Coordinates of N, CA and C in Angstrom, one line a residue:
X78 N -6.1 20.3 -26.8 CA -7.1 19.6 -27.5 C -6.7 18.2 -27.5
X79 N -7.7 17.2 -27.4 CA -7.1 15.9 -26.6 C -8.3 15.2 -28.2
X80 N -8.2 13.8 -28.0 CA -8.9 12.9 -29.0 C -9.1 11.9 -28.2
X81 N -10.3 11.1 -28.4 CA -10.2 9.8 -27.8 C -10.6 9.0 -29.0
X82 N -10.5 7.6 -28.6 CA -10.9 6.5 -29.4 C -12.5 7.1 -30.1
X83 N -13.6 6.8 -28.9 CA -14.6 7.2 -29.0 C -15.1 8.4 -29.7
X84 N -14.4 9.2 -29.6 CA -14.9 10.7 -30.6 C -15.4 10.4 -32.1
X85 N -15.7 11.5 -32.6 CA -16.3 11.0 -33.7 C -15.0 12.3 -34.8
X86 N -14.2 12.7 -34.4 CA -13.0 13.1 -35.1 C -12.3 12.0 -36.0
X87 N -11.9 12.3 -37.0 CA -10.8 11.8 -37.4 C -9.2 11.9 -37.6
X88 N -8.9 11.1 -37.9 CA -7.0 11.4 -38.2 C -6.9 13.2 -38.8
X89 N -7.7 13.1 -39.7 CA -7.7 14.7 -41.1 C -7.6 15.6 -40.0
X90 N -8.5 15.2 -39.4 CA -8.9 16.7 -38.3 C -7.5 16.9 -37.2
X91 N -7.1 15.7 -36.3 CA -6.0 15.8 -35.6 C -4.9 16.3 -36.7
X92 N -4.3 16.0 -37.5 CA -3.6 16.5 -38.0 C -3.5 18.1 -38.7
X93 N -4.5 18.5 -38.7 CA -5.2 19.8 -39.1 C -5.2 20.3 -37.9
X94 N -5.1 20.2 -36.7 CA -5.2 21.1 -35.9 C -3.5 20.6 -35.1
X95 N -2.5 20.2 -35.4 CA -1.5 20.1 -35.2 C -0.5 20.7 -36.1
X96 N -1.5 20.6 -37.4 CA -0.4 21.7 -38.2 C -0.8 23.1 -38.1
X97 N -2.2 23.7 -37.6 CA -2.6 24.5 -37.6 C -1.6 25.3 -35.7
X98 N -2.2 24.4 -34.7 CA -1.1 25.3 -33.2 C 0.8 25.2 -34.1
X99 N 1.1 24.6 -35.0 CA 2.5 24.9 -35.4 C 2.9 26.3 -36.4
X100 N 1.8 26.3 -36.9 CA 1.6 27.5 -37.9 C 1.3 29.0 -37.3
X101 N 0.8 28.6 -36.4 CA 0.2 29.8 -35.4 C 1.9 30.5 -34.4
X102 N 2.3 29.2 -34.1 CA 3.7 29.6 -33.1 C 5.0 30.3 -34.4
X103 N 4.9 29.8 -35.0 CA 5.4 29.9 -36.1 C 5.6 31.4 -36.3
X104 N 4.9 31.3 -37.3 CA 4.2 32.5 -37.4 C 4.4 33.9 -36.3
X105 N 4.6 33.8 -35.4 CA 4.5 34.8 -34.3 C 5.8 34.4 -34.2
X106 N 7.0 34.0 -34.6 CA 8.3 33.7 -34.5 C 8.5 33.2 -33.2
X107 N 7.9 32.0 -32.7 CA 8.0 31.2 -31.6 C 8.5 29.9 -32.4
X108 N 9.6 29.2 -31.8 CA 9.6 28.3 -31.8 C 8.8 26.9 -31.1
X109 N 8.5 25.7 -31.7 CA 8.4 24.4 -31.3 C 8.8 23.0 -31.6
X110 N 8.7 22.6 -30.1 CA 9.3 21.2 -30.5 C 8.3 20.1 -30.2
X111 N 8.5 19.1 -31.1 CA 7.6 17.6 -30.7 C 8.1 16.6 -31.0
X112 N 7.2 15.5 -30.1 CA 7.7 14.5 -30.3 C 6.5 13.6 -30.6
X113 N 6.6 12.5 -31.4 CA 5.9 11.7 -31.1 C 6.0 9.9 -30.7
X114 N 4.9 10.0 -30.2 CA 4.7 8.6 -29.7 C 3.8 7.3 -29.8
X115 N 4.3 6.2 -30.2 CA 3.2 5.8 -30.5 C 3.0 5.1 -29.0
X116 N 1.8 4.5 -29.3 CA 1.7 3.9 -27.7 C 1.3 2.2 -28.1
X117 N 2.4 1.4 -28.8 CA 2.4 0.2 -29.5 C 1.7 -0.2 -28.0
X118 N 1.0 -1.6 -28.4 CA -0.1 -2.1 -27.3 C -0.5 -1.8 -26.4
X119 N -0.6 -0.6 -26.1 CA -1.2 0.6 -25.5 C -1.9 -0.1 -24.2
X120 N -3.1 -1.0 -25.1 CA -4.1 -1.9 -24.3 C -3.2 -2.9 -23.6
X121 N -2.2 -3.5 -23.7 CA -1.5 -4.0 -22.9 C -0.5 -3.5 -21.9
X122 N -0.3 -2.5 -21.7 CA 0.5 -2.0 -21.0 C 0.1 -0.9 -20.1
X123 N -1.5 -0.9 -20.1 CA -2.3 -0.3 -18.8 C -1.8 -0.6 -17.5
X124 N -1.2 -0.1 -16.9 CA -0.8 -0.5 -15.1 C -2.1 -0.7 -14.2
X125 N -2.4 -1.5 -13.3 CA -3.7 -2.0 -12.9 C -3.7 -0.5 -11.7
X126 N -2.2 -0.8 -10.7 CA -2.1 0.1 -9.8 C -2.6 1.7 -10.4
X127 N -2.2 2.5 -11.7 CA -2.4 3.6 -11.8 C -3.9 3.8 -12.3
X128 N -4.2 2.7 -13.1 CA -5.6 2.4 -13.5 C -6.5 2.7 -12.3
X129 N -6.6 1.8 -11.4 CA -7.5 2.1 -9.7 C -7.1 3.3 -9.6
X130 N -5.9 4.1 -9.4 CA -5.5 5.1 -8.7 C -6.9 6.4 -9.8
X131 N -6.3 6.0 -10.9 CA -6.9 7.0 -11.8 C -8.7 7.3 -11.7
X132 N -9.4 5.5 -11.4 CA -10.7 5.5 -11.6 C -11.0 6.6 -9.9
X133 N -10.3 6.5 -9.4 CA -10.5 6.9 -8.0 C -10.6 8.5 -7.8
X134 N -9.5 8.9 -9.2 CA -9.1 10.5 -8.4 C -10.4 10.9 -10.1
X135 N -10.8 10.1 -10.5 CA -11.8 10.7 -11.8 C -13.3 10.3 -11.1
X136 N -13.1 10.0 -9.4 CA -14.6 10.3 -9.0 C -15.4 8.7 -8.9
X137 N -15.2 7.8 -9.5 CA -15.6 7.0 -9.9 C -15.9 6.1 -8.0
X138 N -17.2 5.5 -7.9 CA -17.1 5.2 -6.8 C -16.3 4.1 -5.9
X139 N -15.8 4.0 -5.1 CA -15.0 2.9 -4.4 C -15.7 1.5 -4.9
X140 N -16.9 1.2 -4.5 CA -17.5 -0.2 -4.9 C -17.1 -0.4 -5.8
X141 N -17.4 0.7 -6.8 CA -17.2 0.0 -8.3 C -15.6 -0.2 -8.9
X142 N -14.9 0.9 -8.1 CA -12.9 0.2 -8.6 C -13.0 -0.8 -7.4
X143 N -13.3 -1.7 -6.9 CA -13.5 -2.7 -6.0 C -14.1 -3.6 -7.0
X144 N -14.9 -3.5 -7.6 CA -15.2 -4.8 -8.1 C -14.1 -5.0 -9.8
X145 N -14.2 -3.6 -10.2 CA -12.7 -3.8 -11.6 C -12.1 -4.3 -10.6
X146 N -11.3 -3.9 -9.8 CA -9.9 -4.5 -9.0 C -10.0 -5.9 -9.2
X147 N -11.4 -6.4 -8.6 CA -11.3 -7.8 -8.3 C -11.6 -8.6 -9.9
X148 N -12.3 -8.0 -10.4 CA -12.1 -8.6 -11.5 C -10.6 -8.7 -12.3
X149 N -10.1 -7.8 -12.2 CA -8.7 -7.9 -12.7 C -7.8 -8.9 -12.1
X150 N -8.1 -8.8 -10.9 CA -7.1 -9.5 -10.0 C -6.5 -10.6 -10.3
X151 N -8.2 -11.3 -10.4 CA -8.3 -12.7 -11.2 C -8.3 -13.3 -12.7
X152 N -7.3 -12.2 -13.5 CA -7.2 -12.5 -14.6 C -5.9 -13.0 -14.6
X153 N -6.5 -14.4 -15.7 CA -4.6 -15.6 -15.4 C -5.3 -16.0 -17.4
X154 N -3.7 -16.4 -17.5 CA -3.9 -16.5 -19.0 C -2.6 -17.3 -18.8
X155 N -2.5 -18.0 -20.2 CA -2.1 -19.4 -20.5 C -1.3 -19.5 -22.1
X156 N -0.4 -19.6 -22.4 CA 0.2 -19.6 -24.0 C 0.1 -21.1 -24.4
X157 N -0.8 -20.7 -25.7 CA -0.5 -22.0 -26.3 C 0.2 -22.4 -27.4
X158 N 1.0 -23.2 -27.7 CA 2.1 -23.1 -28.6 C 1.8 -24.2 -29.5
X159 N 1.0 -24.8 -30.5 CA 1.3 -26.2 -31.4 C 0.1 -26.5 -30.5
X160 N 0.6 -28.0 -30.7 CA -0.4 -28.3 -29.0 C -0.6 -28.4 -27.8
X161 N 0.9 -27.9 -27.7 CA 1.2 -27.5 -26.2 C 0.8 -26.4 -25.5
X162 N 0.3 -26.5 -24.6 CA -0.3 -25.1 -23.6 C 0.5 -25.1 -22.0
X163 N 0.5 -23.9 -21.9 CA 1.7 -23.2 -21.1 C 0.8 -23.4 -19.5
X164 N 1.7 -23.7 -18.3 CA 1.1 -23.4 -17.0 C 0.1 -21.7 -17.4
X165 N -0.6 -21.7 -16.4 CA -1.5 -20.6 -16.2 C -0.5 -19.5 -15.3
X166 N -0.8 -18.1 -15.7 CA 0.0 -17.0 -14.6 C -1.3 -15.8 -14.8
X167 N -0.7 -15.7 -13.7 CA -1.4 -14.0 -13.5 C -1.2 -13.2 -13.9
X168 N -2.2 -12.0 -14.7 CA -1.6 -10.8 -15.7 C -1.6 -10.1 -14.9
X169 N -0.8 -9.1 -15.1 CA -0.4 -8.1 -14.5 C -0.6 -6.5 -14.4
X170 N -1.0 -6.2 -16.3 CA -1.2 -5.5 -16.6 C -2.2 -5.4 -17.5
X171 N -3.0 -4.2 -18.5 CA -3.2 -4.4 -19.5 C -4.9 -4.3 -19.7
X172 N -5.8 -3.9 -20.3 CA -7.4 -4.1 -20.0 C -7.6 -4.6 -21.1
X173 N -8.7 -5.5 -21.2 CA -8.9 -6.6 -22.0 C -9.3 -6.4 -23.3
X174 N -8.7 -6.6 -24.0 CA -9.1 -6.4 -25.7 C -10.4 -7.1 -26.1
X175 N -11.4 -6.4 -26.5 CA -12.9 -6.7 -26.9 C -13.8 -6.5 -25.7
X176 N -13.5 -6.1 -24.7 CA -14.3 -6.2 -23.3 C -14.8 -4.8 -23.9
X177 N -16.7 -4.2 -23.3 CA -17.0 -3.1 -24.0 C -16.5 -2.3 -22.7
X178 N -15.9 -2.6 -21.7 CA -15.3 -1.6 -20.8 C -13.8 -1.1 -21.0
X179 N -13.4 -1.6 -21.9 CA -11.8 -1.8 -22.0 C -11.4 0.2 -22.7
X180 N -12.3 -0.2 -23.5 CA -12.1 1.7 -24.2 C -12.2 2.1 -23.5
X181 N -13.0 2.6 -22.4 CA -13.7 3.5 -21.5 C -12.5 3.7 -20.4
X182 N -12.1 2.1 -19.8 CA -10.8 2.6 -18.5 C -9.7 3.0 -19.5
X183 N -9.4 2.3 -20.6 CA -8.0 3.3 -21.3 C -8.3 4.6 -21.7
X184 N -9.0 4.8 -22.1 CA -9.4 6.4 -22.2 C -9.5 7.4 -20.9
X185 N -10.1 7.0 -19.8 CA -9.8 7.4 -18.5 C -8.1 7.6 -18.4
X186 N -7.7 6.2 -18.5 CA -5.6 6.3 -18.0 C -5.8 7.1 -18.5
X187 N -5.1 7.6 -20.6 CA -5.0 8.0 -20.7 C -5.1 9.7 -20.8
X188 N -6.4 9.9 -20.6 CA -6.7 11.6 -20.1 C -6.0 12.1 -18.5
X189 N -5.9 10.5 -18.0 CA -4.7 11.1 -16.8 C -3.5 11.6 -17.1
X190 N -2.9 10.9 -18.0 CA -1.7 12.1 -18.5 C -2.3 13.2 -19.5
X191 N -2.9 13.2 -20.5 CA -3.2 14.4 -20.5 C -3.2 16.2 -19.5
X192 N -4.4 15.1 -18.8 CA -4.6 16.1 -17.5 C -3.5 17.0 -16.9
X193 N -2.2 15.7 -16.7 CA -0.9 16.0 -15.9 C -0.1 17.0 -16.9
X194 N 0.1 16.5 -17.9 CA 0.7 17.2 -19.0 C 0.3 19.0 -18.9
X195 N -0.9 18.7 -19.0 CA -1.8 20.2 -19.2 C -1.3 21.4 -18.0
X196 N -1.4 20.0 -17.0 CA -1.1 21.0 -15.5 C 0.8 21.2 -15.5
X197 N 1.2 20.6 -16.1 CA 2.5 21.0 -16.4 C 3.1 22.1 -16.7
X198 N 2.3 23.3 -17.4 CA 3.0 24.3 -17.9 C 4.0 24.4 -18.9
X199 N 4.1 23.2 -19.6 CA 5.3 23.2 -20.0 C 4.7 23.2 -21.7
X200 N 3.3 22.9 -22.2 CA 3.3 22.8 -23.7 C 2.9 23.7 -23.9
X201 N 2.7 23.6 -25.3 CA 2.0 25.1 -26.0 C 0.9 25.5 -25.8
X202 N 0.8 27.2 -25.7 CA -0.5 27.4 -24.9 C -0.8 28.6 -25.9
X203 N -2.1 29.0 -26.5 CA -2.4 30.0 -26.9 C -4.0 30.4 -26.3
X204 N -3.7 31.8 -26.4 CA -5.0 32.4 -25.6 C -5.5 31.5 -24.4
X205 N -4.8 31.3 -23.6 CA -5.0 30.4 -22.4 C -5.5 29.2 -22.8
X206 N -5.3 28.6 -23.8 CA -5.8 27.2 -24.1 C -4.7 26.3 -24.4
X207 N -4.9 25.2 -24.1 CA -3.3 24.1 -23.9 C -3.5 23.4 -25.2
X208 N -2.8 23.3 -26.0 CA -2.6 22.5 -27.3 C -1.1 21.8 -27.4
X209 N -1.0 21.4 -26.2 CA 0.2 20.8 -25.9 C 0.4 19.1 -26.3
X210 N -1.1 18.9 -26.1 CA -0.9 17.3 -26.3 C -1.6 16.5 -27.4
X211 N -1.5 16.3 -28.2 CA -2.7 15.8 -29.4 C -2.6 14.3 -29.7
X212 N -3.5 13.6 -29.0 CA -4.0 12.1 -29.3 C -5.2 11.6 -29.9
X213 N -4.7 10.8 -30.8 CA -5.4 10.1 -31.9 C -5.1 8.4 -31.3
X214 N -6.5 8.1 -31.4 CA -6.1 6.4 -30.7 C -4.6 5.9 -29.8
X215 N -3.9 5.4 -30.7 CA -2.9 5.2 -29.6 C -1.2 5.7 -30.4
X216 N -2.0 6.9 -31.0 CA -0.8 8.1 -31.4 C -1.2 9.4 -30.4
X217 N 0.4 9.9 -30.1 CA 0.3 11.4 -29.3 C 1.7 11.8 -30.0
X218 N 1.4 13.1 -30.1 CA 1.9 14.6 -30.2 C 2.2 15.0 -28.9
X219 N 3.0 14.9 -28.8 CA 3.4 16.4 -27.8 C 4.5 17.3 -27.7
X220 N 4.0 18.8 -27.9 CA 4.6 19.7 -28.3 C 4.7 20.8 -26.9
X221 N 6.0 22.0 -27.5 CA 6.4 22.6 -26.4 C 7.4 23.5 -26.8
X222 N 7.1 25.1 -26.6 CA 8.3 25.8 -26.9 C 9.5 25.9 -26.6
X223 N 9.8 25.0 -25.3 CA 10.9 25.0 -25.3 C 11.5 23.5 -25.1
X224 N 12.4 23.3 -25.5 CA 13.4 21.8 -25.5 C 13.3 21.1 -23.8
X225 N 13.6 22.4 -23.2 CA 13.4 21.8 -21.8 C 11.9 20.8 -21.4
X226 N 10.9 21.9 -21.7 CA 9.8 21.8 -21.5 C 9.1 20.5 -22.4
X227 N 9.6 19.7 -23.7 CA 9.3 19.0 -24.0 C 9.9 18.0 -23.6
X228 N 10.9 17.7 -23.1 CA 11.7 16.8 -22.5 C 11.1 16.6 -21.2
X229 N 10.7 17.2 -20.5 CA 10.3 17.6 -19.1 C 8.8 16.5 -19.4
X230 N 7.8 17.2 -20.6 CA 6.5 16.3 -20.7 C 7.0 14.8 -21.2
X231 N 8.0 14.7 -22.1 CA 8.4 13.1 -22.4 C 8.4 12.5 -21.6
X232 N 9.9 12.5 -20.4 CA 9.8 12.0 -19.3 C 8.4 11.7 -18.2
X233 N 7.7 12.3 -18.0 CA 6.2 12.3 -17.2 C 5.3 11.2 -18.2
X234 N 5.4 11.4 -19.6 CA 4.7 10.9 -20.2 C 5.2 8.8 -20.4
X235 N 6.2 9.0 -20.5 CA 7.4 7.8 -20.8 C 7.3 7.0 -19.3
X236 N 7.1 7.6 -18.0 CA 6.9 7.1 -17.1 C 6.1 6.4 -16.6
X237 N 4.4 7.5 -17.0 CA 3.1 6.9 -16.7 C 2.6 5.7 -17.6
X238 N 3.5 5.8 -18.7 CA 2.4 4.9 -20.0 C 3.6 3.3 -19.5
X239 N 4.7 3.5 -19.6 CA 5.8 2.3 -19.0 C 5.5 1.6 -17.7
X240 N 5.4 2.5 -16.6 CA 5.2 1.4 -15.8 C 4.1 0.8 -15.5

């Protein structure tokens, strides 16, 4: 069960259905383990490279990651300090805060780990349904009966959101 920015869920409900797949494992004397993470500037720490890669394997047409690309390409930013303003550089990473496209490709990244996570085998699964990962804006859960197995999703997770 996944959340995006856009949904019309709330925190109540994520949390209700996080205590609810723990109550359930519980209960059937399964252990779990979680972790959480916040995803502090989330919006700044989009990778451009996994971003394209992502728009690409989610179908999205070449033209159109061709023209994000290029738009991104050419985004340069400048610090200003007092009155003094910094040479211009090239960003690197990150989708643009207030842009009405900016939700849409971080919500894409993000459901790419999702996705991966899911295909992992490694979180909790009842009745063939994955409740391994639970995200709320730029909070995630992720849970997993075994230590291995959440360690296994941290790592995957810690990798794609970092670089």
């Amino acid at each position: 069960m996944t959340y995006s920015v856009a949904s019309n869920i709330d925190c109540s409900d994520a949390i209700f259905d996080v205590k609810s797949t723990v109550s359930q494992f519980v209960e059937h004397s399964n252990c779990v383990y979680a972790a959480a993470l916040d995803l502090k500037k989330a919006f700044d720490r989009v990778s451009y490279f996994k971003l394209f890669n992502t728009l690409i394997d989610s179908g999205v047409s070449i033209p159109v990651v061709n023209v994000v690309s290029n738009w991104f390409s050419k985004l340069l930013a400048a610090i200003q300090w007092n009155s003094s303003l910094s040479y211009t550089f090239s960003v690197g990473s990150g989708v643009r805060q207030g842009s009405s496209l900016s939700p849409t490709l971080f919500n894409l990244y993000i459901n790419a780990i999702i996705v991966s996570l899911k295909s992992s085998d490694y979180g909790c699964q009842a009745r063939g349904k994955f409740f391994g990962c639970f995200l709320y804006a730029d909070d995630i859960i992720i849970m997993s009966p075994s230590l291995h197995g959440l360690q296994s999703m941290l790592d995957f997770a810690l990798v794609y959101v970092i670089d």
